[in-house]
Every structure is written in C-alpha cells, then in structure tokens.
Amino acid sequence: MSNQVVITDVGPRDGLQNQKKILSISERAELIYALGRSGIPGIEVGSFVSPRAVPAMAGTDKLVDDLNKTKSFQTPIVALVPNLKGYHMAREAGMRHVVMVVYGSDAMAKKNVAMSKAEAEKNIEEIMAEAARDGIDVTATVAVAFECPFEGKIEPVITERIVERLIDMGAANVVLADTIGAAHPRQVGDLTTNLVQKHGFDILGCHFHDTRGLGVANVYAALQAGIRRFDSSIAGLGGCPFAPGASGNVATEDVVLLCEQMGFATGIDISELLIASERAARLTETDAQGRSTVWLRDNHKKLDL
Ligand code: COA
Ligand code: ZN
C-alpha cells in the first residue's frame, strides 16, 4: 500500500458555493493560486452549473481560462459538472478532468439536480462515453454514499453496486461522499475495506464533511482501510446548499496534520497552506473552521514534519 496521500482541495467549489459572500472571479483565483503554492496535488476550482441554482459558481469558464493562461500555476485542476450541458461547457473552457456526481438516494438526486438517481447514472454514462472520445478524465462522486438527509441511512450494498457500475463505465476515480457529515468511522472502515479489496485502493477516494466532528476520525478509518485519496477544504469551508444540515468539509489543515504526523506523505508545505487558509477566511469573511488551524498557526514550525 502506498505511503503517498493525494489530497484535492475542494474549497474553491464545495466551500465557496455555500458562503454568504459571493467572491469575484479574481478573488476565487487568488485563493486557488494560494493553494497552488502549497504544493497541493489537486484543486476543484469550481462547477459548471446553473448560475440560478448556485450563483457563487457563475463565471467558472472565465476563471478556468485565467488559470490556464497563468504559466506559474501548474496544479492539476478539476471542476464539477451536473449534466451533459455542464460537461460541454467544461470542455469548451479547457478542462481536462471533470467531476460528475451520482447519488445514493433518489431524493438527493431530485433536490440537487432535478433528476432521479437512475437518470443521473444515465447522464454520467453519456458523459463518460464522450469524455473517452475527448481524452478527458472523469471522476465520479457518489453523493450521500452513507446517509441521505431525506431517506436516512444508505445500505452499503447500494453504494457498492453504484461504485462497481462507475468503475465498469471507465471512471478515472470514484469518490465516496459523506455529503452531510453523518457517517461514523466503523461504517466508513467497513465500506472502504470491502471496496479496496474488490477494486484496489488507487481508484477510490473519500470526501467527508465535519458536521458532527467526525471528519478526521472518518479520514483515519479510511486511511486504515487503504484509501489514499481525499477531498478536503481549506479552512474547513463548505456545505451543500441543497442538503439541509450539511456543514463544512473536513479541513485540509486537519487532514494534512493527521497524515503527516502518521508518516504519510502529502507533498504539501504547511506554511503555505496556512497562508491559503488565512486568505480563505479573509476573502469569505468567516473564521477558519479547521480544528487544528489556530494551533498550527502558532506552532507548525515546531513540528518536525
Ligand atoms: N450550467 C449552466 N446552465 C445550465 C446547466 C449547466 N450545467 N444545465 C442546464 N442549464 C440551464 C438550462 O440551459 C436552462 O436555462 P434557461 O432557463 O435559460 O433555458 C436552465 O438551466 C434550466 O434547465 P433545466 O434542464 O430545466 O434544469 P433544471 O432547472 O432542472 O436544473 C441543473 C438542473 C442541474 C441545471 C441545476 O439544478 C444545477 O445546476 N444544479 C447544480 C447543483 C449543484 O451544484 N449542487 C452542488 C454540488 S453537488
Ligand atoms: Zn461535499
């Protein structure tokens, strides 16, 4: 099993879509460049969704164009697409890797994208077929993979079947998302252990929210099961506008601290990450939500990482 942990910061998408303050394109870019300077392996920079549904993500095409034109910015980027139209917009904007969401429950699919669970799966199948021809990678995220705010617990066998189907379709990665932060470490450990055994660790990833304070514990459980890819959000920004009770993602600062202290390599410079975290808080006019953020600001130089 690899010692390398690959973190994608989803703050510029999952984080910013849920803030009171809507950032300008240049403010979004400022945050993304700050993250890039930390050496983070990936950034989810935005989404190609209806600006009426998610006003904070309007102009992602312009943002991506600016990022692609900036020679000093070399961090791999992904962007979320909800449907084929979003995929086409992402392709036009120059994206080479997109994230498409499918759902553990019908109710969440309806609320989020006005589709049934099956329709979202049909959509991703079409997107993957086009993406294969276009040479674009598709990460498939299974939203509410553990629990849905409307339908309750999702049986593991449902998520397992979806993951299998997505891998058969040709997903570059499949990410299990605990959209509302309701999962607990035993549930995460059991499901990820089964999935790693069946599909290997490299294709799988996890995306946790910290609603009930178990985000880092869930990352730990997934790490123990062999998962090495995680989504997290700078300063713990986040939430889903369509999932009641969803709070911020597990903070990137917390995940990096956990991994590095346990001897995993993230390739991330903590000093630069903390600068990005301060920038995220300043730009959104919120306090950093990471559990370790305040401690790290004063003490990270003492850590021998
Ligand atoms: N990007 C931008 N606009 C889009 C779009 C996309 N990916 N997909 C559809 N639209 C436009 C349509 O062109 C149409 O525009 P018009 O009214 O000016 O003609 C309008 O949105 C409605 O289209 P329709 O197909 O009826 O969609 P809908 O109203 O059922 O909304 C989504 C569906 C998917 C577009 C919308 O719910 C959405 O963008 N959701 C995003 C959810 C999200 O980001 N959640 C958080 C992340 S998981
Ligand atoms: Zn999320």
Short mmCIF file of C-alpha atoms and ligand atoms in Angstrom, two decimals:
data_model
loop_
_atom_site.label_atom_id
_atom_site.label_comp_id
_atom_site.label_asym_id
_atom_site.label_seq_id
_atom_site.Cartn_x
_atom_site.Cartn_y
_atom_site.Cartn_z
CA MET A 1 0.00 0.00 0.00
CA SER A 2 1.30 3.44 -0.87
CA ASN A 3 2.64 5.92 1.67
CA GLN A 4 1.52 8.81 -0.52
CA VAL A 5 -1.78 10.56 0.22
CA VAL A 6 -3.32 12.58 -2.61
CA ILE A 7 -5.42 15.48 -1.38
CA THR A 8 -7.72 17.52 -3.61
CA ASP A 9 -8.79 20.82 -2.08
CA VAL A 10 -12.46 21.36 -2.91
CA GLY A 11 -12.75 24.67 -1.02
CA PRO A 12 -13.00 26.83 -4.18
CA ARG A 13 -16.08 24.77 -5.19
CA ASP A 14 -17.71 22.96 -2.24
CA GLY A 15 -16.59 25.73 0.11
CA LEU A 16 -17.42 28.84 -1.85
CA GLN A 17 -20.79 27.63 -3.19
CA ASN A 18 -22.18 27.85 0.30
CA GLN A 19 -20.86 31.21 1.57
CA LYS A 20 -22.96 34.26 2.29
CA LYS A 21 -20.39 36.36 0.47
CA ILE A 22 -20.06 35.67 -3.24
CA LEU A 23 -16.46 36.07 -4.38
CA SER A 24 -15.43 37.69 -7.66
CA ILE A 25 -13.54 35.68 -10.27
CA SER A 26 -10.27 37.34 -9.27
CA GLU A 27 -10.87 36.59 -5.58
CA ARG A 28 -11.58 32.94 -6.44
CA ALA A 29 -8.37 32.87 -8.47
CA GLU A 30 -6.42 34.47 -5.60
CA LEU A 31 -7.48 31.61 -3.30
CA ILE A 32 -6.65 28.99 -5.94
CA TYR A 33 -3.16 30.42 -6.54
CA ALA A 34 -2.50 30.48 -2.79
CA LEU A 35 -3.50 26.80 -2.61
CA GLY A 36 -1.30 26.02 -5.61
CA ARG A 37 1.73 27.49 -3.84
CA SER A 38 1.29 24.93 -1.02
CA GLY A 39 2.09 22.11 -3.45
CA ILE A 40 -1.37 20.55 -3.07
CA PRO A 41 -1.77 17.78 -5.69
CA GLY A 42 -5.20 18.88 -6.92
CA ILE A 43 -7.80 21.66 -6.68
CA GLU A 44 -11.52 21.55 -7.52
CA VAL A 45 -11.75 25.06 -8.88
CA GLY A 46 -15.48 25.45 -9.50
CA SER A 47 -18.54 23.99 -11.15
CA PHE A 48 -20.35 24.34 -14.47
CA VAL A 49 -23.85 24.53 -13.04
CA SER A 50 -26.83 26.79 -13.48
CA PRO A 51 -25.93 30.23 -12.07
CA ARG A 52 -29.54 30.42 -10.92
CA ALA A 53 -29.06 27.27 -8.81
CA VAL A 54 -25.62 28.24 -7.47
CA PRO A 55 -24.84 31.95 -8.03
CA ALA A 56 -21.38 31.69 -6.40
CA MET A 57 -20.17 29.44 -9.24
CA ALA A 58 -21.12 31.79 -12.09
CA GLY A 59 -18.21 32.54 -14.41
CA THR A 60 -16.25 29.31 -13.84
CA ASP A 61 -15.44 29.29 -17.58
CA LYS A 62 -13.69 32.66 -17.27
CA LEU A 63 -11.91 31.50 -14.11
CA VAL A 64 -10.60 28.34 -15.81
CA ASP A 65 -9.43 30.38 -18.78
CA ASP A 66 -7.48 32.70 -16.45
CA LEU A 67 -5.94 29.75 -14.59
CA ASN A 68 -4.92 28.02 -17.82
CA LYS A 69 -3.24 31.20 -19.08
CA THR A 70 -1.17 31.63 -15.91
CA LYS A 71 2.18 29.97 -16.61
CA SER A 72 3.30 29.95 -12.96
CA PHE A 73 0.20 27.93 -11.96
CA GLN A 74 0.74 24.25 -12.72
CA THR A 75 -1.52 22.49 -10.18
CA PRO A 76 -3.85 19.88 -11.73
CA ILE A 77 -7.43 21.16 -11.61
CA VAL A 78 -10.86 19.55 -11.74
CA ALA A 79 -14.33 21.10 -12.00
CA LEU A 80 -17.75 19.70 -11.18
CA VAL A 81 -20.39 19.15 -13.85
CA PRO A 82 -24.01 18.18 -13.08
CA ASN A 83 -25.10 17.15 -16.59
CA LEU A 84 -24.08 16.90 -20.23
CA LYS A 85 -24.53 20.65 -20.77
CA GLY A 86 -22.10 21.30 -17.90
CA TYR A 87 -19.68 18.79 -19.41
CA HIS A 88 -19.75 20.59 -22.75
CA MET A 89 -19.18 23.93 -21.02
CA ALA A 90 -16.24 22.49 -19.08
CA ARG A 91 -14.72 21.05 -22.25
CA GLU A 92 -15.12 24.38 -24.06
CA ALA A 93 -13.43 26.13 -21.14
CA GLY A 94 -10.41 23.84 -21.49
CA MET A 95 -10.95 21.41 -18.61
CA ARG A 96 -9.12 18.07 -18.98
CA HIS A 97 -10.63 16.43 -15.89
CA VAL A 98 -14.18 16.78 -14.61
CA VAL A 99 -16.10 15.54 -11.58
CA MET A 100 -19.64 14.28 -12.12
CA VAL A 101 -21.96 13.46 -9.23
CA VAL A 102 -24.28 10.49 -8.85
CA TYR A 103 -26.41 9.75 -5.82
CA GLY A 104 -27.01 7.12 -3.17
CA SER A 105 -30.66 8.19 -2.98
CA ASP A 106 -33.40 9.39 -5.31
CA ALA A 107 -34.45 12.23 -3.02
CA MET A 108 -30.98 13.81 -3.00
CA ALA A 109 -30.69 13.49 -6.80
CA LYS A 110 -34.07 15.26 -7.16
CA LYS A 111 -33.13 18.07 -4.79
CA ASN A 112 -29.68 18.63 -6.25
CA VAL A 113 -30.15 18.28 -10.00
CA ALA A 114 -33.86 17.58 -10.56
CA MET A 115 -33.11 14.05 -11.82
CA SER A 116 -33.79 10.60 -10.45
CA LYS A 117 -30.83 8.56 -9.21
CA ALA A 118 -31.10 6.42 -12.36
CA GLU A 119 -31.21 9.50 -14.62
CA ALA A 120 -28.03 10.85 -13.02
CA GLU A 121 -26.36 7.48 -13.69
CA LYS A 122 -27.57 7.55 -17.30
CA ASN A 123 -26.14 11.08 -17.59
CA ILE A 124 -22.73 10.05 -16.31
CA GLU A 125 -22.67 7.13 -18.72
CA GLU A 126 -23.21 9.53 -21.63
CA ILE A 127 -20.63 11.95 -20.27
CA MET A 128 -18.06 9.18 -19.85
CA ALA A 129 -18.61 7.97 -23.40
CA GLU A 130 -17.98 11.50 -24.76
CA ALA A 131 -15.12 12.11 -22.36
CA ALA A 132 -13.40 8.91 -23.53
CA ARG A 133 -13.51 10.26 -27.11
CA ASP A 134 -12.36 13.71 -25.93
CA GLY A 135 -9.49 12.30 -23.83
CA ILE A 136 -10.96 13.93 -20.70
CA ASP A 137 -10.83 12.13 -17.32
CA VAL A 138 -14.00 11.76 -15.26
CA THR A 139 -14.02 11.39 -11.51
CA ALA A 140 -17.37 10.06 -10.32
CA THR A 141 -18.50 11.20 -6.89
CA VAL A 142 -21.22 9.24 -5.11
CA ALA A 143 -23.09 11.87 -3.06
CA VAL A 144 -24.85 10.71 0.12
CA ALA A 145 -22.89 7.43 -0.08
CA PHE A 146 -23.52 6.75 3.63
CA GLU A 147 -26.63 8.70 4.64
CA CYS A 148 -29.18 10.96 2.96
CA PRO A 149 -30.87 13.87 4.74
CA PHE A 150 -34.21 12.80 3.25
CA GLU A 151 -34.06 8.99 3.07
CA GLY A 152 -31.78 8.15 6.01
CA LYS A 153 -29.03 5.50 6.01
CA ILE A 154 -27.95 4.19 2.62
CA GLU A 155 -27.42 0.43 2.64
CA PRO A 156 -23.76 -0.36 1.85
CA VAL A 157 -24.82 -2.74 -0.92
CA ILE A 158 -26.45 0.19 -2.78
CA THR A 159 -23.24 2.22 -2.71
CA GLU A 160 -21.15 -0.85 -3.58
CA ARG A 161 -23.28 -1.50 -6.69
CA ILE A 162 -23.01 2.12 -7.81
CA VAL A 163 -19.22 2.08 -7.36
CA GLU A 164 -18.93 -1.11 -9.39
CA ARG A 165 -21.02 0.34 -12.21
CA LEU A 166 -18.97 3.56 -12.28
CA ILE A 167 -15.71 1.63 -12.48
CA ASP A 168 -17.12 -0.51 -15.31
CA MET A 169 -18.11 2.69 -17.15
CA GLY A 170 -14.48 3.86 -17.05
CA ALA A 171 -14.34 6.38 -14.19
CA ALA A 172 -10.80 7.63 -13.53
CA ASN A 173 -11.64 7.73 -9.80
CA VAL A 174 -14.67 7.01 -7.69
CA VAL A 175 -15.16 9.15 -4.60
CA LEU A 176 -17.49 8.27 -1.74
CA ALA A 177 -19.01 11.47 -0.38
CA ASP A 178 -20.50 11.83 3.07
CA THR A 179 -22.37 14.92 1.87
CA ILE A 180 -23.99 15.74 5.22
CA GLY A 181 -21.21 14.55 7.54
CA ALA A 182 -23.32 11.80 9.10
CA ALA A 183 -21.00 8.80 8.69
CA HIS A 184 -19.01 7.29 11.53
CA PRO A 185 -15.62 5.56 11.45
CA ARG A 186 -16.87 1.98 11.74
CA GLN A 187 -19.27 2.45 8.84
CA VAL A 188 -16.52 4.10 6.79
CA GLY A 189 -13.99 1.39 7.72
CA ASP A 190 -16.35 -1.46 6.77
CA LEU A 191 -17.41 0.01 3.41
CA THR A 192 -13.94 1.16 2.33
CA THR A 193 -12.31 -2.14 3.38
CA ASN A 194 -14.76 -4.05 1.15
CA LEU A 195 -14.30 -1.67 -1.75
CA VAL A 196 -10.49 -1.62 -1.54
CA GLN A 197 -10.49 -5.42 -1.53
CA LYS A 198 -12.68 -5.52 -4.63
CA HIS A 199 -11.29 -2.66 -6.68
CA GLY A 200 -7.84 -1.80 -5.27
CA PHE A 201 -7.00 1.38 -3.39
CA ASP A 202 -5.82 3.60 -6.23
CA ILE A 203 -9.12 4.28 -7.98
CA LEU A 204 -11.04 5.10 -4.78
CA GLY A 205 -11.31 8.28 -2.74
CA CYS A 206 -13.31 9.74 0.16
CA HIS A 207 -14.95 13.12 0.74
CA PHE A 208 -16.02 13.89 4.29
CA HIS A 209 -17.86 16.74 5.95
CA ASP A 210 -17.21 17.59 9.58
CA THR A 211 -20.80 18.35 10.63
CA ARG A 212 -20.67 16.11 13.72
CA GLY A 213 -16.96 16.47 14.43
CA LEU A 214 -16.10 13.04 12.99
CA GLY A 215 -14.49 14.20 9.75
CA VAL A 216 -10.90 13.47 10.78
CA ALA A 217 -11.90 10.21 12.50
CA ASN A 218 -13.51 9.14 9.24
CA VAL A 219 -10.38 10.04 7.28
CA TYR A 220 -8.41 7.91 9.74
CA ALA A 221 -10.77 4.94 9.29
CA ALA A 222 -10.50 5.22 5.51
CA LEU A 223 -6.69 5.50 5.69
CA GLN A 224 -6.57 2.33 7.78
CA ALA A 225 -8.66 0.59 5.12
CA GLY A 226 -6.15 1.64 2.46
CA ILE A 227 -7.80 4.73 0.93
CA ARG A 228 -5.16 7.24 -0.20
CA ARG A 229 -7.23 9.92 -1.97
CA PHE A 230 -9.17 12.52 -0.05
CA ASP A 231 -11.15 15.66 -0.78
CA SER A 232 -10.92 18.33 1.89
CA SER A 233 -11.46 22.03 2.07
CA ILE A 234 -9.12 24.83 3.04
CA ALA A 235 -10.15 26.37 6.38
CA GLY A 236 -12.99 23.81 6.52
CA LEU A 237 -15.16 25.94 4.23
CA GLY A 238 -18.13 24.15 2.80
CA GLY A 239 -21.57 22.66 2.80
CA CYS A 240 -24.21 21.84 0.27
CA PRO A 241 -26.96 24.38 -0.42
CA PHE A 242 -29.37 21.53 -1.23
CA ALA A 243 -28.67 19.21 1.72
CA PRO A 244 -30.10 20.51 4.99
CA GLY A 245 -27.62 20.27 7.85
CA ALA A 246 -24.51 19.87 5.71
CA SER A 247 -21.70 21.93 7.21
CA GLY A 248 -18.11 22.42 6.15
CA ASN A 249 -15.83 19.81 4.64
CA VAL A 250 -13.14 18.29 6.77
CA ALA A 251 -10.39 20.95 6.77
CA THR A 252 -7.34 20.41 4.59
CA GLU A 253 -5.16 21.60 7.50
CA ASP A 254 -6.55 18.80 9.71
CA VAL A 255 -6.11 16.10 7.07
CA VAL A 256 -2.54 17.19 6.31
CA LEU A 257 -1.64 17.25 10.01
CA LEU A 258 -3.16 13.80 10.57
CA CYS A 259 -1.42 12.27 7.56
CA GLU A 260 1.99 13.87 8.08
CA GLN A 261 2.10 13.04 11.80
CA MET A 262 1.22 9.42 10.98
CA GLY A 263 4.09 9.22 8.49
CA PHE A 264 2.15 9.59 5.22
CA ALA A 265 3.49 11.99 2.60
CA THR A 266 1.13 14.67 1.25
CA GLY A 267 3.71 16.82 -0.58
CA ILE A 268 2.09 19.90 1.00
CA ASP A 269 4.01 22.78 2.58
CA ILE A 270 2.12 23.60 5.79
CA SER A 271 3.37 27.22 5.99
CA GLU A 272 1.99 27.94 2.52
CA LEU A 273 -1.20 26.02 3.33
CA LEU A 274 -1.75 28.24 6.37
CA ILE A 275 -1.31 31.34 4.21
CA ALA A 276 -4.02 29.93 1.90
CA SER A 277 -6.20 29.21 4.93
CA GLU A 278 -5.88 32.80 6.17
CA ARG A 279 -6.69 34.01 2.69
CA ALA A 280 -9.81 31.79 2.56
CA ALA A 281 -11.02 33.20 5.86
CA ARG A 282 -10.26 36.79 4.85
CA LEU A 283 -11.90 36.53 1.42
CA THR A 284 -15.06 34.86 2.73
CA GLU A 285 -15.13 36.96 5.91
CA THR A 286 -15.53 33.84 8.04
CA ASP A 287 -13.42 32.20 10.74
CA ALA A 288 -11.35 29.18 9.76
CA GLN A 289 -13.25 26.04 10.78
CA GLY A 290 -10.30 23.63 10.86
CA ARG A 291 -9.86 22.07 14.29
CA SER A 292 -6.08 22.39 14.15
CA THR A 293 -5.88 25.69 12.26
CA VAL A 294 -5.39 28.06 15.18
CA TRP A 295 -2.89 25.73 16.88
CA LEU A 296 -1.00 25.24 13.63
CA ARG A 297 -0.68 28.98 13.02
CA ASP A 298 1.29 29.36 16.25
CA ASN A 299 3.08 26.03 16.37
CA HIS A 300 3.62 24.46 12.98
CA LYS A 301 7.29 25.45 12.86
CA LYS A 302 7.88 23.33 15.96
CA LEU A 303 6.58 20.24 14.16
CA ASP A 304 9.22 18.02 12.64
CA LEU A 305 7.27 17.03 9.53
N1 COA B 1 -24.78 25.02 -16.46
C1 COA B 1 -25.45 26.17 -16.68
N2 COA B 1 -26.74 26.22 -17.04
C2 COA B 1 -27.38 25.05 -17.18
C3 COA B 1 -26.75 23.82 -16.98
C4 COA B 1 -25.39 23.83 -16.60
N3 COA B 1 -24.72 22.71 -16.35
N4 COA B 1 -27.62 22.83 -17.19
C5 COA B 1 -28.80 23.42 -17.53
N5 COA B 1 -28.65 24.76 -17.52
C6 COA B 1 -29.64 25.78 -17.82
C7 COA B 1 -30.54 25.43 -18.98
O1 COA B 1 -29.96 25.82 -20.18
C8 COA B 1 -31.77 26.24 -18.65
O2 COA B 1 -31.54 27.59 -18.96
P1 COA B 1 -32.70 28.56 -19.49
O3 COA B 1 -33.78 28.51 -18.45
O4 COA B 1 -32.03 29.89 -19.60
O5 COA B 1 -33.12 27.95 -20.78
C9 COA B 1 -31.85 26.17 -17.14
O6 COA B 1 -30.52 25.88 -16.70
C10 COA B 1 -32.80 25.12 -16.67
O7 COA B 1 -32.51 23.89 -17.32
P2 COA B 1 -33.16 22.52 -16.87
O8 COA B 1 -32.60 21.42 -17.70
O9 COA B 1 -34.67 22.66 -16.82
O10 COA B 1 -32.55 22.36 -15.47
P3 COA B 1 -33.16 22.47 -14.01
O11 COA B 1 -33.83 23.76 -13.78
O12 COA B 1 -33.89 21.21 -13.76
O13 COA B 1 -31.78 22.50 -13.21
C11 COA B 1 -29.46 21.87 -13.06
C12 COA B 1 -30.86 21.43 -13.32
C13 COA B 1 -28.58 20.64 -12.98
C14 COA B 1 -29.01 22.78 -14.18
C15 COA B 1 -29.40 22.70 -11.76
O14 COA B 1 -30.16 22.07 -10.77
C16 COA B 1 -27.99 22.85 -11.26
O15 COA B 1 -27.15 23.49 -11.87
N6 COA B 1 -27.70 22.28 -10.11
C17 COA B 1 -26.38 22.33 -9.54
C18 COA B 1 -26.41 21.70 -8.21
C19 COA B 1 -25.11 21.83 -7.52
O16 COA B 1 -24.14 22.41 -7.98
N7 COA B 1 -25.07 21.27 -6.33
C20 COA B 1 -23.96 21.30 -5.51
C21 COA B 1 -22.86 20.40 -5.93
S1 COA B 1 -23.15 18.69 -5.69
ZN ZN B 2 -19.14 17.99 -0.18
#
